[in-house]
Coordinates of C-alpha atoms in Angstrom, one line a residue:
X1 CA 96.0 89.7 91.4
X2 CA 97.7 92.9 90.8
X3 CA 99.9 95.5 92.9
X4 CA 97.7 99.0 93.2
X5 CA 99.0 101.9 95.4
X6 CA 96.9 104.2 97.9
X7 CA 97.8 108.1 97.1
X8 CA 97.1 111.5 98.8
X9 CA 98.2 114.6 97.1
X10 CA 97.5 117.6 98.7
X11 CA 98.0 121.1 96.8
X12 CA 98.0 124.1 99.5
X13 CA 98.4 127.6 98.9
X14 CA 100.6 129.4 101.5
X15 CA 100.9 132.8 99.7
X16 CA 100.2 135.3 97.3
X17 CA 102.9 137.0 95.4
X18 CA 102.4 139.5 93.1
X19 CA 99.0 138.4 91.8
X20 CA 100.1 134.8 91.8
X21 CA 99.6 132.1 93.7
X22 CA 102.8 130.3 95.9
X23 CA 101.5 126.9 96.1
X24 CA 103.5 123.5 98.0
X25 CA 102.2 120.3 96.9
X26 CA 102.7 116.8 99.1
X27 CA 102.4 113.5 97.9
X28 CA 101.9 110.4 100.5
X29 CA 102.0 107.0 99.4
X30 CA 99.9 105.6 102.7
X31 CA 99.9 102.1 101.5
X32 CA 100.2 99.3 98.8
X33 CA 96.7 97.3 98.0
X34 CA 96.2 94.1 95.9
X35 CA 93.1 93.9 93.8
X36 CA 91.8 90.8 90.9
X37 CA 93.3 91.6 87.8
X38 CA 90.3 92.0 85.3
X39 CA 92.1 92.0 82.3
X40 CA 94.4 88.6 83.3
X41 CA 91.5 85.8 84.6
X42 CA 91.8 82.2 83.6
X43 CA 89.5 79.2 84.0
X44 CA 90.2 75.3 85.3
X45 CA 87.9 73.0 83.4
X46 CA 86.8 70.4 85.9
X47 CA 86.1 68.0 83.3
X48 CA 89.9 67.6 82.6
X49 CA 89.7 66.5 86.4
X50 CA 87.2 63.1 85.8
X51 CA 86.7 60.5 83.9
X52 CA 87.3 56.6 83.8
X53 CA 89.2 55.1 86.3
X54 CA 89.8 58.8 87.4
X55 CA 89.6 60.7 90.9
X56 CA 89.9 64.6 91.2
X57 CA 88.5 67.4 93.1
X58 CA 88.8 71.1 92.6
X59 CA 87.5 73.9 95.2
X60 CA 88.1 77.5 95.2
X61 CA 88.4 79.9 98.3
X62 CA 87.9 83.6 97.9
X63 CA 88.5 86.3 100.0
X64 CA 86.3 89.2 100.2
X65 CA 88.0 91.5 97.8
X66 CA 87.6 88.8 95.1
X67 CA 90.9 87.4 95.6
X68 CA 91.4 83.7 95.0
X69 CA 92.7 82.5 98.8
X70 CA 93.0 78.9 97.7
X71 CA 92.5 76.2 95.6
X72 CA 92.1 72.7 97.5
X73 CA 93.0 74.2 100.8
X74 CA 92.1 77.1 103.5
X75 CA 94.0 80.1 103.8
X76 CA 94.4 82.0 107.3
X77 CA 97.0 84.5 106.4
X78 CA 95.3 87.9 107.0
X79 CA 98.2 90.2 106.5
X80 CA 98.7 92.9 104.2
X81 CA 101.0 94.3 101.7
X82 CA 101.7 97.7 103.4
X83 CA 104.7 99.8 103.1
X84 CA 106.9 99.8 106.3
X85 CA 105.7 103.1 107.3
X86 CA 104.1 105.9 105.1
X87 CA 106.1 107.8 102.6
X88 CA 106.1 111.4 101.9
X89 CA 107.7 112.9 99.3
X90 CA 109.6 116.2 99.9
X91 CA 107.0 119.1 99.4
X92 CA 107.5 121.4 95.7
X93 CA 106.6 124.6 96.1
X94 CA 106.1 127.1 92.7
X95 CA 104.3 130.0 91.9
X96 CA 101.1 129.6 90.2
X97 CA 99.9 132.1 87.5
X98 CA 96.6 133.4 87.2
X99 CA 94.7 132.7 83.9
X100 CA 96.0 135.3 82.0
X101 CA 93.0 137.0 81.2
X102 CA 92.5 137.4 85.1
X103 CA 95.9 138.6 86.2
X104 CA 95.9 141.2 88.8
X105 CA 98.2 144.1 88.8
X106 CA 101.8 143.7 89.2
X107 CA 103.3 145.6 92.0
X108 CA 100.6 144.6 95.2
X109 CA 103.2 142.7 96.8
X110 CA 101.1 140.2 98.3
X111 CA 98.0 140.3 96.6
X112 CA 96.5 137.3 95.1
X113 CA 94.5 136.9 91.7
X114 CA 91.9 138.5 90.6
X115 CA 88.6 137.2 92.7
X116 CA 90.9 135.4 94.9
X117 CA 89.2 137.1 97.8
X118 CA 88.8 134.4 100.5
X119 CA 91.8 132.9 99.7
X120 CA 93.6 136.0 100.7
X121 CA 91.5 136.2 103.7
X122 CA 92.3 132.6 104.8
X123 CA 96.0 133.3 104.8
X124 CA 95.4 136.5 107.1
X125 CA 93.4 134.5 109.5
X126 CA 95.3 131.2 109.4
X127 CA 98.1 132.5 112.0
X128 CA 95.9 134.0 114.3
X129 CA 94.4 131.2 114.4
X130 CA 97.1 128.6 114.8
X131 CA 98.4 130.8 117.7
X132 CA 94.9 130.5 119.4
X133 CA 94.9 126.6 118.8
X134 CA 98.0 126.8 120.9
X135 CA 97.0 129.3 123.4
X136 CA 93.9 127.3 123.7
X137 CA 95.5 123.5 124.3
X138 CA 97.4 125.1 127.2
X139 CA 94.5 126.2 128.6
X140 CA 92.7 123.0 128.2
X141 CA 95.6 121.2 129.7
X142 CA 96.0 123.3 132.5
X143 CA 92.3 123.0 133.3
X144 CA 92.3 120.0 133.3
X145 CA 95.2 119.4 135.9
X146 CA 93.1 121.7 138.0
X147 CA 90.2 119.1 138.1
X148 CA 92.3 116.5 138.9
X149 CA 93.6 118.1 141.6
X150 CA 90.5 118.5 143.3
X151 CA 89.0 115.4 142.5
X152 CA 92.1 114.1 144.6
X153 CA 91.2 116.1 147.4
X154 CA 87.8 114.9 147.6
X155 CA 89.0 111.3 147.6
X156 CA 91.1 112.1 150.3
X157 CA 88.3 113.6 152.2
X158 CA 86.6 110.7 152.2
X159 CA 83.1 111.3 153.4
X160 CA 83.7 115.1 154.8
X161 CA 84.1 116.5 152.1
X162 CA 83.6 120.6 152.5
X163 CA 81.0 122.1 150.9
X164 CA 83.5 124.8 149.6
X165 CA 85.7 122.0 147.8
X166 CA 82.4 120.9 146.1
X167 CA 81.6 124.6 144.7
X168 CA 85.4 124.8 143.4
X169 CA 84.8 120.6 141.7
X170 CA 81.8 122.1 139.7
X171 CA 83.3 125.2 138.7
X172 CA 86.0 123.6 137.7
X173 CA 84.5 121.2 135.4
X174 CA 82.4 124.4 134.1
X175 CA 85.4 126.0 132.9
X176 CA 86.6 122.6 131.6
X177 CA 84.1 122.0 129.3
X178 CA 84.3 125.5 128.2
X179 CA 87.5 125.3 127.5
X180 CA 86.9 121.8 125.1
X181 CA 84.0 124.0 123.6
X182 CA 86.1 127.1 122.9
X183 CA 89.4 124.7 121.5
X184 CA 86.7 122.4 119.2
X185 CA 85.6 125.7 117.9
X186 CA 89.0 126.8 116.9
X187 CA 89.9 123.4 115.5
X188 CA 87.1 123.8 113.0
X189 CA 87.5 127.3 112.0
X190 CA 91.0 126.5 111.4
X191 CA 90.1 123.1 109.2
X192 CA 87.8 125.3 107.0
X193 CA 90.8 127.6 106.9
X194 CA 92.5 124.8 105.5
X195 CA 90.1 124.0 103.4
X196 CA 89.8 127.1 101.9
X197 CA 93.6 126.9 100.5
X198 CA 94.1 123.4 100.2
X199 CA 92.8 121.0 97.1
X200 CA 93.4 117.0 98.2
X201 CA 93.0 114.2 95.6
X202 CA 93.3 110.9 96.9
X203 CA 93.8 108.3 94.1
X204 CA 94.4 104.1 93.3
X205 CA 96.8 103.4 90.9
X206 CA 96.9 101.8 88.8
X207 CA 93.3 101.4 87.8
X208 CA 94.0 98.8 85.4
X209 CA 97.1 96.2 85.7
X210 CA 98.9 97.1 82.6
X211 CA 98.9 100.7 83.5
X212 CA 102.7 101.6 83.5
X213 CA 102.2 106.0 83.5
X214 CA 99.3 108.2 83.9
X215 CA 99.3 111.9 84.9
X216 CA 96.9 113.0 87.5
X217 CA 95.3 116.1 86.1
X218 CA 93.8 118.3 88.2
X219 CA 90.3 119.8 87.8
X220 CA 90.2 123.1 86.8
X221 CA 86.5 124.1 87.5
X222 CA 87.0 122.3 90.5
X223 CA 90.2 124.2 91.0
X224 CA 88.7 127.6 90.3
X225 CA 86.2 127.1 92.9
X226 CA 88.5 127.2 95.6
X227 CA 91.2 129.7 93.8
X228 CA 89.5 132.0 91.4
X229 CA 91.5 132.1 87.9
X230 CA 94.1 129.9 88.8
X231 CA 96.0 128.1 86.0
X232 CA 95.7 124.5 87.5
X233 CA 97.2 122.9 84.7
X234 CA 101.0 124.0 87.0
X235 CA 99.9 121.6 89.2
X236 CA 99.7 118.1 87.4
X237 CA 101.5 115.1 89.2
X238 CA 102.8 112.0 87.3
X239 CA 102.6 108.3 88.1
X240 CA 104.7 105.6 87.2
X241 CA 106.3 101.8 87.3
X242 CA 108.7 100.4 86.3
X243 CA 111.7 98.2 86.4
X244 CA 113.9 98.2 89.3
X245 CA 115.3 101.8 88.7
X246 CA 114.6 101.5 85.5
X247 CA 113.6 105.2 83.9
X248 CA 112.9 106.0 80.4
X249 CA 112.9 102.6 78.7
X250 CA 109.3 101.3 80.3
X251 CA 106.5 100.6 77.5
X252 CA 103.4 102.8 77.9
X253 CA 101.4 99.3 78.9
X254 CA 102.1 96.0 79.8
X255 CA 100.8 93.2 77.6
X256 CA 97.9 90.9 78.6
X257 CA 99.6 87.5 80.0
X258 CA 98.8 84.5 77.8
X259 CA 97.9 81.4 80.4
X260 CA 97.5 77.9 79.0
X261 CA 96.0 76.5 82.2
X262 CA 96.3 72.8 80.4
X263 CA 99.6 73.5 81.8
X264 CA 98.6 73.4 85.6
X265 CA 97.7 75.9 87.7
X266 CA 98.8 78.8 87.0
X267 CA 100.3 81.3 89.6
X268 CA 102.6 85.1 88.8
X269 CA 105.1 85.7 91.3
X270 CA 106.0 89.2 91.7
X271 CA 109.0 91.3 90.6
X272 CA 110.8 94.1 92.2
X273 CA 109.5 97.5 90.4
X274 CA 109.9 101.2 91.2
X275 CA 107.3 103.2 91.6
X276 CA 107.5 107.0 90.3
X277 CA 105.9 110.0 91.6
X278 CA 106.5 113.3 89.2
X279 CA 106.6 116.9 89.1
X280 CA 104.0 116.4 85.7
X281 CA 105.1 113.9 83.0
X282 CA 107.1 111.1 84.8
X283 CA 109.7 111.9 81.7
X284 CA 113.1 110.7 82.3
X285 CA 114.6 113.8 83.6
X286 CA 111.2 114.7 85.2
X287 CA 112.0 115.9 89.1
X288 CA 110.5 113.6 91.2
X289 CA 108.2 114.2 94.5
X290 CA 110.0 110.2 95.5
X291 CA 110.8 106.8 94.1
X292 CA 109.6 103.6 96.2
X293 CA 110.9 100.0 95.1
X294 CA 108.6 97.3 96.1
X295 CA 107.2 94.2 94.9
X296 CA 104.9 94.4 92.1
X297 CA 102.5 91.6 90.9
X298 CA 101.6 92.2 87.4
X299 CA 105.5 92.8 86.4
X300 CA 106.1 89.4 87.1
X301 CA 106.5 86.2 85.4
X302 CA 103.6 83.5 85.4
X303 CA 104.9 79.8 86.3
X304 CA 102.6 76.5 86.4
X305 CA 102.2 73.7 89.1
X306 CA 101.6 70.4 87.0
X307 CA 98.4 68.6 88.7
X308 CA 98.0 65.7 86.6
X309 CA 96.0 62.8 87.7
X310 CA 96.3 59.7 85.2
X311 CA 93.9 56.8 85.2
X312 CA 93.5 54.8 88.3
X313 CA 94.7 57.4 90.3
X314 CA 93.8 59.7 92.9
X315 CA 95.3 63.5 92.7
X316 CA 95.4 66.1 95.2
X317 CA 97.1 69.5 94.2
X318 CA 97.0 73.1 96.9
X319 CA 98.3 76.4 96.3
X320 CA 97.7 78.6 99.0
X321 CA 97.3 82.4 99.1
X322 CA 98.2 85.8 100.7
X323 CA 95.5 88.6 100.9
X324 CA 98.9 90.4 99.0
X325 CA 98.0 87.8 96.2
X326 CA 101.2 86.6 96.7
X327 CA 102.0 82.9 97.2
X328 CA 102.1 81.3 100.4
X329 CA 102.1 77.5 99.7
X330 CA 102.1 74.9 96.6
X331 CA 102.1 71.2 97.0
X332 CA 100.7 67.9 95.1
X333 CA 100.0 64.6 96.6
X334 CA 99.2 61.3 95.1
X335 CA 98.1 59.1 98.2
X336 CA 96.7 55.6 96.5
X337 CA 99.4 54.2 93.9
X338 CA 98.8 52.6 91.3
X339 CA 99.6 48.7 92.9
X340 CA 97.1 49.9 95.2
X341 CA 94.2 51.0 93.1
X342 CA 94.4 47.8 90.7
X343 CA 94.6 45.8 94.0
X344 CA 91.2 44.3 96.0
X345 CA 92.2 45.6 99.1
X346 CA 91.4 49.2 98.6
X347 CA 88.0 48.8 96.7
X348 CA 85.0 48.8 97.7
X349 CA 82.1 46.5 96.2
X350 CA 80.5 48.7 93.4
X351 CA 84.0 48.9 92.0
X352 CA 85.0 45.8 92.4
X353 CA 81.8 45.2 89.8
X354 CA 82.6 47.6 87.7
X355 CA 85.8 46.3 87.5
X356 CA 84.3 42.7 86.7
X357 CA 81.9 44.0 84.1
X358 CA 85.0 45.2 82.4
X359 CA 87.0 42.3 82.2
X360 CA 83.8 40.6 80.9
X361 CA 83.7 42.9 78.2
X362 CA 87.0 42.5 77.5
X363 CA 86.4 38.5 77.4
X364 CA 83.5 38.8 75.2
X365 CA 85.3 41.1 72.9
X366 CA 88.0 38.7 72.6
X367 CA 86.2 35.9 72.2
X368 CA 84.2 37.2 69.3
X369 CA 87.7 38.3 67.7
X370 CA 88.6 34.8 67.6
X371 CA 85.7 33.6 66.2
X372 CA 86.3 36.5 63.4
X373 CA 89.5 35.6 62.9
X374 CA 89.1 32.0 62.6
X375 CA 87.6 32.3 59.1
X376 CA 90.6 33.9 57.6
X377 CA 93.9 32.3 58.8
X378 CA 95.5 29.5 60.7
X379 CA 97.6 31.8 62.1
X380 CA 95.8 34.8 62.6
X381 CA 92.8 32.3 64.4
X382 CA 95.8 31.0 66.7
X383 CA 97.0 34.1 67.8
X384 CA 93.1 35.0 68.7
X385 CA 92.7 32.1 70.7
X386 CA 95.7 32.9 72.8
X387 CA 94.1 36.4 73.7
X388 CA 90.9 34.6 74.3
X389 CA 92.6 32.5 77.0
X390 CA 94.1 35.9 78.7
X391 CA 91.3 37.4 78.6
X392 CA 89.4 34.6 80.4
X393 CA 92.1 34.1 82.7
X394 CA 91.5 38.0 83.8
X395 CA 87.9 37.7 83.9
X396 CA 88.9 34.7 86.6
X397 CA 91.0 36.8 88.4
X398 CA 88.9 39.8 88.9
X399 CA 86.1 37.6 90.0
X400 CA 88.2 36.0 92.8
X401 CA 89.5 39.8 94.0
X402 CA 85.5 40.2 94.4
X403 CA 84.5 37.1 96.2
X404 CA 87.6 37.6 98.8
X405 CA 89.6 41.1 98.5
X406 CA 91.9 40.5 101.3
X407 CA 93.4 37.1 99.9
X408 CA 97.0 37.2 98.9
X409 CA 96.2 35.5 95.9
X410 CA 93.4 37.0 94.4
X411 CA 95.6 39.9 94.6
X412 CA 98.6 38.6 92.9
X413 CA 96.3 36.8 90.3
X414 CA 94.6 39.9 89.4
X415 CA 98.0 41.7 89.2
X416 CA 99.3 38.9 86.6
X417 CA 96.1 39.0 85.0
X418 CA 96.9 42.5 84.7
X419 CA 100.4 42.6 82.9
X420 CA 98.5 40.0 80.6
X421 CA 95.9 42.7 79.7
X422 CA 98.5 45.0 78.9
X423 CA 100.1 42.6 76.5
X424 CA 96.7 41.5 74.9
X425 CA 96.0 45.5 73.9
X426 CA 99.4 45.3 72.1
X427 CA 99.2 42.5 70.5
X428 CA 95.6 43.0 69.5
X429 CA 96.9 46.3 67.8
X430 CA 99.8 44.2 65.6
X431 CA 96.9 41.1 64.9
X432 CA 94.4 44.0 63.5
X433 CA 97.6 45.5 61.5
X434 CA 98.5 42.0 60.2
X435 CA 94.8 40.7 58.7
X436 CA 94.0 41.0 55.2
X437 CA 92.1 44.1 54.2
X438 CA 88.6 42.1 53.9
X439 CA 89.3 40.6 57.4
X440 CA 89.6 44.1 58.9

């Protein structure tokens, strides 16, 4: 997973002077989001999890957005990385030119560019407006009060209620609803008002997890259809991350993270970063809108939880994950030992067979070794013999941990048997080293 951040800028025109355009633009972080990282995926290979004398299991959990929740566990940890409350910048204002082929003549105090029409009539209208909205909400309020008042008067009257105090309880809620009617109309004339001088962009950075800067143009044909001729190139806003503080010495692009998941599972935990929010270029002198530290996934460093499970064991390993992507939980647990698993007790019949058909084997392979190595030396034929005799003492064993699991003996003869076997691979490997070449 990797950090993202929720943006609104808002570019608003709030005058016109001398054929330009006055212009204050806002920037509000409303929220950090955690998305997969496309460009940093690994993959577990099951089959490193099975084989002989080998136990292992391996289920993944996702969470809607695509996020891993867990691997060999359930994760119920809904919250979210949010900032602590939303953060606005402090709002830039500048004048704007006009395209310079549209420039209106200097000297109109408050004129706007050239075409800039209904721009100019927004910013008339806009405080009329606003002082209606107000006059309006009074109104409503006091309306309202009115109909509460009578509706408490009725209650009182309980079931003599005059007819009087019913005409005044329908007027009343007449001029109520006219009232909502009349403020509803105001509240949209004054949001296409708005609309009229304002241009909002609502972005989610970065798009990709080893973006460090980008600049967030804006459109100027979609720029010009609000504000005819306006140079929109003024109103660029730059993006960055970076170190803790850290300005000026951040590459453009964070490399790809190699992940060797023969390691273990693999896991980044995050690092504190700054993020940047520009009057244009995030430069290093570039005045800033504001700076917000937080922690940031991808600027982290990638660790490994071992989950090995050698033969005759059973493994269990759990990591456990935020919807941040962050870690919640790691653990590993190896519940059978390996006394245990070589032991009758814990087995159940079909391994206790497969178990003997391997000792035979063993037996059988011995046995023919001896008979090899009897035609060659004295020596060499002796030292097959002996392997012989632990191999059929195993074979003996593992047939009496079959008949009777439970018994104490059985058990401790199959864990002799076993130390045996241990010593007849060994010494199997120094006979094979010490026959002639034509034995071999």
């Amino acid at each position: 997973m990797y950090t993202a951040y929720d943006l609104e800028i808002t570019h608003r025109v709030v005058k016109c002077e001398f054929g330009q355009y006055r212009i204050t633009t806002s920037v509000e972080l409303q929220g950090t989001v955690t998305a997969p990282d496309q460009d940093n995926m690994f993959l577990i290979d099951p089959n490193s999890m099975y084989g002989p004398f080998k136990s292992g299991k391996l289920s993944v959990t996702y969470l809607p957005n695509g996020a891993v929740a867990s691997l060999n566990a359930s994760a119920d940890d809904k919250t979210a990385a949010m900032v602590g409350s939303l953060v606005t910048g402090a709002i830039k204002s500048r004048l704007v030119p006009p395209l310079a082929a549209a420039a209106a003549a200097v000297g109109l105090a408050n004129a706007c560019p050239a075409g800039g029409g209904l721009v100019q009539e927004a910013l008339t209208n806009m405080p009329v407006v606003t002082y209606r909205l107000g006059e309006l909400s009074k109104d409503l309020k006091a309306k309202g009060e009115a109909v509460k008042g009578t509706l408490a008067l009725i209650t009182a009257a309980g079931t003599n209620v005059p007819d009087s105090l019913k005409t005044t309880y329908v007027t009343q809620l007449e001029a109520l609803g006219q009232a909502q009617e009349a403020l509803a109309a105001a509240k949209k004339e004054s949001k296409q008002l708005l609309d009229t001088v304002s241009l909002v962009d609502r972005v989610r950075w970065p798009a990709k997890s080893s973006e460090l800067a980008y600049t967030l143009a804006v459109n100027q044909a979609r720029a010009e259809k609000k504000w005819p001729n306006v140079d929109a190139t003024r109103l660029d806003v730059g993006l960055a991350l970076s170190g803790l503080r850290t300005i000026g010495a951040t590459p453009a692009r964070l490399p790809n993270i190699q992940v060797d998941a023969r390691l273990g599972l693999p896991y980044r935990l995050a690092r504190t970063g700054t993020l940047r929010v520009c009057e244009g270029p995030c430069s290093e002198d570039a005045a800033e809108y504001f700076a917000q530290n937080g922690p940031v996934l991808q600027m982290g460093d990638v660790f490994y939880l071992p989950c090995r499970s050698p033969a005759f064991t059973s493994t269990s390993c759990e990591m456990v994950y935020a919807d941040t992507g962050e870690l919640k939980s790691m653990g590993a647990a190896r519940p059978v030992t390996a006394a245990e698993a070589f032991s009758g007790m814990v087995k159940d019949g079909a391994t206790q067979y497969s178990d003997y058909r391997i000792a035979r084997r063993a037996y059988e392979e011995a046995e023919a070794e001896k008979d090899k190595a009897a035609a060659t030396a004295p020596a060499v034929a002796a030292a097959a013999a002996r392997l012989s005799a632990v191999a059929a003492a195993r074979l003996s064993a593992v047939a009496a941990a079959s008949v009777e699991p439970g018994a104490a003996g059985a058990t401790v003869g199959l864990a002799e048997a076993d130390a045996a076997a241990d010593m007849l691979l060994a010494t199997t490997a120094v006979l094979r080293r010490s026959l002639p070449p034509a034995s071999k």
